[in-house]
CSV table of C-alpha atoms and ligand atoms in Angstrom, one decimal:
chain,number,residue,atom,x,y,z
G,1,UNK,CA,-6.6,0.4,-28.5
G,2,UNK,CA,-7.3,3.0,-26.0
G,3,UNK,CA,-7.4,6.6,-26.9
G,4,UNK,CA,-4.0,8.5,-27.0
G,5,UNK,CA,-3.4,11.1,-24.2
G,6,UNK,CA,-0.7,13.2,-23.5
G,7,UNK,CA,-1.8,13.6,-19.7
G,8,UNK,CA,1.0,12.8,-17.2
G,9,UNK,CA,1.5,12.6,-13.5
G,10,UNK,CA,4.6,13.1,-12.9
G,11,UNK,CA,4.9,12.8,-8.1
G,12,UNK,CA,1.1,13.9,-8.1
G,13,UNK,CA,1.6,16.8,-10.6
G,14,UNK,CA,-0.6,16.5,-12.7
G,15,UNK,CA,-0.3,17.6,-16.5
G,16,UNK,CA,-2.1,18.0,-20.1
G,17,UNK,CA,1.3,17.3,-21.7
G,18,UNK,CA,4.6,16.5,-20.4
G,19,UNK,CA,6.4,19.7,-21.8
G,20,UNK,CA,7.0,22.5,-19.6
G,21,UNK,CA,9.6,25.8,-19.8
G,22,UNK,CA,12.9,25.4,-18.2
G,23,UNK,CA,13.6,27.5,-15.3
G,24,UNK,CA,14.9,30.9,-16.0
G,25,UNK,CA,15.2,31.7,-19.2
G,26,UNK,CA,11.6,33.8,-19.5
G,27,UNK,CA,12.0,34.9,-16.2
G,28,UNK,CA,9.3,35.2,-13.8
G,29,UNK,CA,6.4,37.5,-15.0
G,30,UNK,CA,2.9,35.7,-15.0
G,31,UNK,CA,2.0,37.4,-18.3
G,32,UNK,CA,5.0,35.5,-20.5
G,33,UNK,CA,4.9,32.4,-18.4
G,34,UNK,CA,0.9,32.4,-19.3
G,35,UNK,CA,2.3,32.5,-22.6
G,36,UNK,CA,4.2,29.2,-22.2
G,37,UNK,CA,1.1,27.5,-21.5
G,38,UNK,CA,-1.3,29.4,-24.2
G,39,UNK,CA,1.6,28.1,-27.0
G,40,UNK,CA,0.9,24.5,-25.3
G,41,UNK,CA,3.1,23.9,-22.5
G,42,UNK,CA,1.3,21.3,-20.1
G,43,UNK,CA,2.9,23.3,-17.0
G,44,UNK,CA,5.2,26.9,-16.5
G,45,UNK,CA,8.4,26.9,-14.2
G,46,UNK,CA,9.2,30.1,-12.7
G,47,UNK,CA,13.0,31.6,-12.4
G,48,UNK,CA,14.2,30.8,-9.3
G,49,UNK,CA,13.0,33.0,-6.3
G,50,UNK,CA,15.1,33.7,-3.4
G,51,UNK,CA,14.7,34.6,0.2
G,52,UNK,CA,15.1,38.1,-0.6
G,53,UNK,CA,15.5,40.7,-3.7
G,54,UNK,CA,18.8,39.9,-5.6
G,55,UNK,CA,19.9,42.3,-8.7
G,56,UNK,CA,21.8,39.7,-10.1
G,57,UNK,CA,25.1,39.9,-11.7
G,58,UNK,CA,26.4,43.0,-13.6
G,59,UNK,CA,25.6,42.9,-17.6
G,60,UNK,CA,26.7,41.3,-20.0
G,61,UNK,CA,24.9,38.4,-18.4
G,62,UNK,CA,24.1,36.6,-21.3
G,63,UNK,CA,26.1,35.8,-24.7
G,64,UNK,CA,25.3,33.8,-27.9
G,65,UNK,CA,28.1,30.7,-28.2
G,66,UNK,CA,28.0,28.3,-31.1
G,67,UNK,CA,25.1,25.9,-30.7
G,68,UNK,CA,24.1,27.5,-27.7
G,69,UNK,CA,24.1,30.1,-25.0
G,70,UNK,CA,26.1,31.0,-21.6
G,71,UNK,CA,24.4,33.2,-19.1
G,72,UNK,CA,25.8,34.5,-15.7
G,73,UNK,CA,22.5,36.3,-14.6
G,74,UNK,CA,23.4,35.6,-10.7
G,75,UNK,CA,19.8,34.7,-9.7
G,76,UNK,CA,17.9,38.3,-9.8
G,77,UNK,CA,14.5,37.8,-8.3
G,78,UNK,CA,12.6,39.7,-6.4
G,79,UNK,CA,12.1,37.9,-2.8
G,80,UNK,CA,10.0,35.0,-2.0
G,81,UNK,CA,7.2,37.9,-0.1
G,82,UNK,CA,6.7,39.9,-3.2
G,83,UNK,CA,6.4,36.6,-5.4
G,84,UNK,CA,3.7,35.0,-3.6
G,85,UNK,CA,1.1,37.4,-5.5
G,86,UNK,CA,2.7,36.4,-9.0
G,87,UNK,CA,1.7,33.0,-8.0
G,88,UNK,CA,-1.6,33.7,-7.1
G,89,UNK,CA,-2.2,35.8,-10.5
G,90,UNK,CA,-0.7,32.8,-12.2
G,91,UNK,CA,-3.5,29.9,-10.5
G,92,UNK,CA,-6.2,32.8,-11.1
G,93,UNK,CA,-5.1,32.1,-14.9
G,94,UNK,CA,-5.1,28.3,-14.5
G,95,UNK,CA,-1.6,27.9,-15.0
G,96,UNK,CA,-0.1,24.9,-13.3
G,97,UNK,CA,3.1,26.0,-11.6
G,98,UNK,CA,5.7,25.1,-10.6
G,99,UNK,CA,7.6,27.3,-8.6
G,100,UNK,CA,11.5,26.7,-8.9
G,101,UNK,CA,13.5,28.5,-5.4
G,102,UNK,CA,17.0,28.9,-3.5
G,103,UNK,CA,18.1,29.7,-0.4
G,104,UNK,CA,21.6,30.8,0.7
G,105,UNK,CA,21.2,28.1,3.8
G,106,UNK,CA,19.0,25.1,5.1
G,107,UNK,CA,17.0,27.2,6.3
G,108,UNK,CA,16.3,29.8,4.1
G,109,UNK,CA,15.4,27.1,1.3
G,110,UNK,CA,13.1,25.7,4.3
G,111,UNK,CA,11.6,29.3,4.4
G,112,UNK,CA,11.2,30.1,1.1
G,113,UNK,CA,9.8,26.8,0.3
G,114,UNK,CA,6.9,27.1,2.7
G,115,UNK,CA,5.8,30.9,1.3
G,116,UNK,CA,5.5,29.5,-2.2
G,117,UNK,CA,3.6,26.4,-0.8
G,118,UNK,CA,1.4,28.8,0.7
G,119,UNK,CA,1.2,31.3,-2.3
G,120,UNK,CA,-0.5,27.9,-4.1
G,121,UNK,CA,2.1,27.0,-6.1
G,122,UNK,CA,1.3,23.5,-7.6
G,123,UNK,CA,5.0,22.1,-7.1
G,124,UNK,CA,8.4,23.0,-6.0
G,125,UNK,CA,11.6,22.8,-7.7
G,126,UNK,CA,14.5,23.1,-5.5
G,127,UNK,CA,17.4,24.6,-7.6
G,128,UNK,CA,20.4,22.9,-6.0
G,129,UNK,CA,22.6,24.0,-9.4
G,130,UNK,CA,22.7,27.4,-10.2
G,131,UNK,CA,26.4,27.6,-11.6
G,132,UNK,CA,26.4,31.5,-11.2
G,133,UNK,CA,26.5,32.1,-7.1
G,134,UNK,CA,29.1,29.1,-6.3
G,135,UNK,CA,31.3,31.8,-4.3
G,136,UNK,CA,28.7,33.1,-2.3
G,137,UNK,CA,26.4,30.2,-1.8
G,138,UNK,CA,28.3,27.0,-3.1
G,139,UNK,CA,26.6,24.7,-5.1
G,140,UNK,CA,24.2,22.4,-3.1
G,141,UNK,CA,24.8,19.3,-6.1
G,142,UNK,CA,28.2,19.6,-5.5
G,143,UNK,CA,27.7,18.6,-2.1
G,144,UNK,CA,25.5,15.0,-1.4
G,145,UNK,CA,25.5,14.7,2.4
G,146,UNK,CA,24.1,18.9,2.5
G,147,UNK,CA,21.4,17.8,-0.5
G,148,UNK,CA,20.1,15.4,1.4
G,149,UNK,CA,19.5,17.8,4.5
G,150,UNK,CA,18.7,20.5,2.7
G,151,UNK,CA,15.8,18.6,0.7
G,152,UNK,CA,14.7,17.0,3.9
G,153,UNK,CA,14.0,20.1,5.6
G,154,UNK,CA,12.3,21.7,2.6
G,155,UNK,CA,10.1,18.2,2.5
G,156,UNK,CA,9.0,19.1,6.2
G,157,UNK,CA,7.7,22.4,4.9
G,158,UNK,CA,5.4,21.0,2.0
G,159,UNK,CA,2.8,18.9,1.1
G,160,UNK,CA,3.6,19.8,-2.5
G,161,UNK,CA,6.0,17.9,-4.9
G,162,UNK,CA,9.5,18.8,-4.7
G,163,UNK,CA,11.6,18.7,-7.7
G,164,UNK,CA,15.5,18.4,-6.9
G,165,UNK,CA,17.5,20.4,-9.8
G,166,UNK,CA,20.8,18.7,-10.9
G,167,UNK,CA,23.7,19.9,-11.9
G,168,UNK,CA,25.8,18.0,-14.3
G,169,UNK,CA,29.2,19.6,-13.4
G,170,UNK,CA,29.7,16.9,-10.8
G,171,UNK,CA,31.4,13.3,-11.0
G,172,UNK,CA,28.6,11.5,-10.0
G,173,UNK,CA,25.8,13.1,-10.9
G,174,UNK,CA,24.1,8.9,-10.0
G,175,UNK,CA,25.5,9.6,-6.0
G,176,UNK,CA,23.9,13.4,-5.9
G,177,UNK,CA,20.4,11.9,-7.0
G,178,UNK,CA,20.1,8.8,-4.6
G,179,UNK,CA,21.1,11.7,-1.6
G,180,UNK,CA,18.2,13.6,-3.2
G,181,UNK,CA,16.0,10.6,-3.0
G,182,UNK,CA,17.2,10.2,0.9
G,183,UNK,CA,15.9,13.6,1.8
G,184,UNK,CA,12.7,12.9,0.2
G,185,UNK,CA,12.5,14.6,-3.2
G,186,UNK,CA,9.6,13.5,-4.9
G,187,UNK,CA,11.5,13.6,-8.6
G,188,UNK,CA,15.0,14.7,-9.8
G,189,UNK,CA,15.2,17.6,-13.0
G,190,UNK,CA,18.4,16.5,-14.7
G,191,UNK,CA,19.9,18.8,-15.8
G,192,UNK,CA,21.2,22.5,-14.8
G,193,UNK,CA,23.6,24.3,-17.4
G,194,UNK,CA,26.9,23.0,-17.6
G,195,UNK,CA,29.6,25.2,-16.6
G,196,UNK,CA,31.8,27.5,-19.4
G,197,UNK,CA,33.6,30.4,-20.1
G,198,UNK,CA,33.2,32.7,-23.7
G,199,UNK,CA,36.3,35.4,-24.4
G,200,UNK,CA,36.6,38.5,-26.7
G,201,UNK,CA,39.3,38.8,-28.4
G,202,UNK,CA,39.7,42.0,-29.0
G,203,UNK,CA,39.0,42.9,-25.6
G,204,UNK,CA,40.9,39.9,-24.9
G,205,UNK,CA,39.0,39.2,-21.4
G,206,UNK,CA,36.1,37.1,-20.6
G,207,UNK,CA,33.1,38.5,-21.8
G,208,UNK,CA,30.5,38.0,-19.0
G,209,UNK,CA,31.0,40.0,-15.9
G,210,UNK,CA,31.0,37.1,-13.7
G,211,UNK,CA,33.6,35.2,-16.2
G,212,UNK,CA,32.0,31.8,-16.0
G,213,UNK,CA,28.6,31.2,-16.9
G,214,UNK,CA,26.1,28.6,-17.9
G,215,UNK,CA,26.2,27.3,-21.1
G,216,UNK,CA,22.4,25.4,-22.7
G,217,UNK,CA,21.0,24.5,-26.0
G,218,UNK,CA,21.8,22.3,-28.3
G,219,UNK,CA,25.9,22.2,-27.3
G,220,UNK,CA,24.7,20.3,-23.8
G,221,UNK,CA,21.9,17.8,-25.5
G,222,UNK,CA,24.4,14.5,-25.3
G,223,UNK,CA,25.5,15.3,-21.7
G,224,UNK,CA,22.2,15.8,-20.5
G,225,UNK,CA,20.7,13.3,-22.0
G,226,UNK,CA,23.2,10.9,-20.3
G,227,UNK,CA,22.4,12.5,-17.1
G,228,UNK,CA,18.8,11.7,-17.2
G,229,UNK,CA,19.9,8.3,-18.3
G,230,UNK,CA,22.2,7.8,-15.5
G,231,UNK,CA,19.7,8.9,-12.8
G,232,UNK,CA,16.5,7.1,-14.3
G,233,UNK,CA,19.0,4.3,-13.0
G,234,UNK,CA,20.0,5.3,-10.0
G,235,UNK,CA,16.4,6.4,-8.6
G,236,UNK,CA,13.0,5.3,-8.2
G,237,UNK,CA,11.6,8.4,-8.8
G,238,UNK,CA,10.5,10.3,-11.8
G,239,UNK,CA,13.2,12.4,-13.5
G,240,UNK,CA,12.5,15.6,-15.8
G,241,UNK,CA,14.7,16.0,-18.4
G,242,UNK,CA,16.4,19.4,-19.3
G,243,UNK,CA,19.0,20.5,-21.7
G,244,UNK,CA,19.2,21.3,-25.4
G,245,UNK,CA,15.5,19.9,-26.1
G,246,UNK,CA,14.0,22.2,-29.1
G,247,UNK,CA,12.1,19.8,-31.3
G,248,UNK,CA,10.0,16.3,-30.4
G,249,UNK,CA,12.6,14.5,-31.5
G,250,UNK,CA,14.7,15.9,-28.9
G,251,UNK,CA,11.6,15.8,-26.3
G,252,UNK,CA,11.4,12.4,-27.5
G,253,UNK,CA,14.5,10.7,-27.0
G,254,UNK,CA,14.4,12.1,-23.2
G,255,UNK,CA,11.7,9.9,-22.4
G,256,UNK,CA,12.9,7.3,-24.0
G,257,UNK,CA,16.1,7.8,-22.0
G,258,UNK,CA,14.1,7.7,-19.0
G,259,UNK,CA,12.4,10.9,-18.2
G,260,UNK,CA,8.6,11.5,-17.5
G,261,UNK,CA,8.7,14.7,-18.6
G,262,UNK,CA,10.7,17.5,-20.1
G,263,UNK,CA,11.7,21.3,-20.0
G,264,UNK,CA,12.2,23.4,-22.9
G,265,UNK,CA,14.3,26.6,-22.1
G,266,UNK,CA,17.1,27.9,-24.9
G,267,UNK,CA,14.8,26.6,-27.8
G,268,UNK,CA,12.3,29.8,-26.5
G,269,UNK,CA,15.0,32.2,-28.0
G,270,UNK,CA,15.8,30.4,-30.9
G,271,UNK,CA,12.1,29.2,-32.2
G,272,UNK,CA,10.1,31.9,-30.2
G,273,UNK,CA,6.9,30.8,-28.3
G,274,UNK,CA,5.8,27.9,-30.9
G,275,UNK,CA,8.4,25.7,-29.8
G,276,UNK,CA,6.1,24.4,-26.8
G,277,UNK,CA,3.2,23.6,-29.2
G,278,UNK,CA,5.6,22.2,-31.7
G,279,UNK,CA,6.6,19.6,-29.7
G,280,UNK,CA,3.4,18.4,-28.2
G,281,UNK,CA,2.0,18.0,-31.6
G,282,UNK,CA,5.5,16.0,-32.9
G,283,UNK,CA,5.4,14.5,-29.4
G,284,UNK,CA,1.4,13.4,-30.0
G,285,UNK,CA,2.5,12.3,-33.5
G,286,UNK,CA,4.9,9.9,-33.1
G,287,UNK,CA,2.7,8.2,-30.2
G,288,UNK,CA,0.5,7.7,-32.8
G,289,UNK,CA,2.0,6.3,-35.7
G,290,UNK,CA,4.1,3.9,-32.7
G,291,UNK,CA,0.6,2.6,-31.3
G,292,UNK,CA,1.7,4.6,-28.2
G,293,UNK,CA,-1.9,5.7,-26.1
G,294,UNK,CA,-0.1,6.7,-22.7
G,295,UNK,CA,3.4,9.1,-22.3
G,296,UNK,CA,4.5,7.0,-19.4
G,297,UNK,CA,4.1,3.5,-22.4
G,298,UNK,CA,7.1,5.3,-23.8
G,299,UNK,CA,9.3,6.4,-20.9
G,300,UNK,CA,12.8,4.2,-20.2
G,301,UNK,CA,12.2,2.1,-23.2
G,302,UNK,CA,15.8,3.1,-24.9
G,303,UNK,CA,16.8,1.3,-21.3
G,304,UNK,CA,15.4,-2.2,-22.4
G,305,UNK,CA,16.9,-1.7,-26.1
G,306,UNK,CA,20.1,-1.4,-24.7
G,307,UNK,CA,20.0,-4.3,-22.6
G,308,UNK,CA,18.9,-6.2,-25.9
G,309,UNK,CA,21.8,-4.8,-27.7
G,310,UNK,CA,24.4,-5.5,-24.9
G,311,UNK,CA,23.3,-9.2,-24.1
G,312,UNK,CA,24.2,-9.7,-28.3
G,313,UNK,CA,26.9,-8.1,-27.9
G,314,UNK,CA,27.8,-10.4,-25.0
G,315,UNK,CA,26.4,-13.4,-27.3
G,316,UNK,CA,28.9,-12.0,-30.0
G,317,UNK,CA,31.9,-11.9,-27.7
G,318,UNK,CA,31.4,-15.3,-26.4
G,319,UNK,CA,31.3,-16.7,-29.9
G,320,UNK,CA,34.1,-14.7,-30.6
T,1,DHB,C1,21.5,31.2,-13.4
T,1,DHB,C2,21.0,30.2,-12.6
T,1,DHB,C3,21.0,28.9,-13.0
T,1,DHB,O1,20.5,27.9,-12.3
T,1,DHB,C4,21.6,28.6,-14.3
T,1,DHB,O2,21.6,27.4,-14.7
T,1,DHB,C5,22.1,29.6,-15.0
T,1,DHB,C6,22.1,30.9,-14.6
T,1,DHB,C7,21.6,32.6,-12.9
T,1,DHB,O3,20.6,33.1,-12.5
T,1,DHB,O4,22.7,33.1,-12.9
């Protein structure tokens, strides 16, 4: 048997490990997102950078909710231009990045998508999903025929891997992937937060500023996970998983559900720092003791079980 690696390619990305940080929740800073990668991450995703500063929404941004959390931090960055040097300190550290972006049009995503190529970033991730900025911006998953454009013209910008971000408050989250896969996108990150509201009652009014937020951890982990089912269907190219993953069991059953690799972003506040290691030892564990030498031997295989189970269940019904 060859030896067991946790090395992945995942569109010409190449990583140690499949695990990476989610977008957003560490924010942005080179010296925490090094962090990511010293606890074990095979790879750091920025928050999401922007055309231009952005503040962000007013506090509270961010509140606790059973089994998980709901933010509203309205995308505060500070520009594309000023961001570029935080992704040259993070390749001077030898941190593969990815560098997660928006834009308010086509061609502002164009725009910012060619600075951060420039800057060295080692991938894009195209957040078409942020739940938070729907009144000023829309949101681009929403919205298939726009995708597709938008990720076109991002693709004529870069030689770099682009990531398409979904969100999973849509109908049809199979329909918003394939449009992805039109414009070119290289692999589909499935998913964003799904959208919710918390309220005080004593104050008897919603408790983030902006009302609606986005809610992740463990509370999204079965709708997720059907997302990155769903899509590993629809596409040919390699989807990331996202949502609620905090142990390897979680990590896991993503790539068993079809995903190359995965992104680890509520678990940070919950586990602290170790969580990344944690689950590329668990992950490196149960490859073993399966007889497992390659991530990718692993990936879609809950796909093949389930045609098993159907066709006896087909078998059964016939009988029947
Ligand atoms: C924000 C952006 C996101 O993409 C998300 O899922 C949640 C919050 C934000 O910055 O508001």
């Amino acid at each position: 048997m060859s030896k067991l690696s946790l090395a992945v390619d995942v569109a010409g990305l190449r990583l140690r490990n499949p695990v990476m940080n989610a977008a957003g929740v560490l924010g942005m800073s080179p010296p925490i997102l090094k962090r990511v990668y010293d606890s074990g991450a095979g790879g750091v995703v920025t928050k999401s950078v922007g055309p231009v500063p952005r503040t962000g929404h007013q506090n509270p941004t961010l509140v606790r909710v059973s089994c998980g959390a709901l933010n509203a931090m309205g995308l505060p960055n500070p520009g594309a231009d000023y961001y570029v040097e935080e992704i040259k300190a993070l390749k001077e550290m030898g941190v593969p990045t990815v560098a997660s972006f928006f834009g308010g049009s086509v061609q502002e995503f164009a725009d910012v998508a060619r600075k951060l190529t420039e800057a060295g970033a080692d991938a894009l991730e195209l957040n078409a999903s942020c739940p938070n900025v729907a009144d000023e911006m829309g949101m681009l998953a929403a919205d298939a025929g726009n995708l597709e454009r938008v990720t076109a013209a991002v693709k004529n910008e870069t030689r770099l891997p682009v990531f398409v971000k979904l969100s999973p408050n849509v109908t049809n989250i199979k329909t918003v992937a394939k449009a992805a896969e039109w414009g070119g996108a290289d692999a589909i990150t499935a998913v964003n937060t799904l959208m919710g509201i918390a309220i005080d009652v004593n104050f008897r009014r919603p408790v983030l500023t902006n009302t609606t937020g986005g809610l992740s951890g463990p509370a999204v982990k079965p709708v997720a996970l059907r997302c990155v089912w769903e899509v590993s269907q629809a596409v040919e190219i390699p989807v990331i998983g996202c949502g609620g993953i905090a142990t390897w069991t979680d990590a896991v059953e993503y790539l068993l559900a079809g995903a190359s690799a995965v992104e680890v972003g509520t678990a940070v506040m919950t586990h602290g720092f170790e969580v990344y290691g944690e689950i590329v030892e668990g992950l490196g564990a149960y490859m073993a003791e399966n007889g497992f030498s390659r991530v990718e031997e692993v990936v879609g295989l809950a796909h093949d079980a389930g045609r098993d189970t159907q066709s006896k269940v087909d078998r059964c019904s016939i009988r029947v």
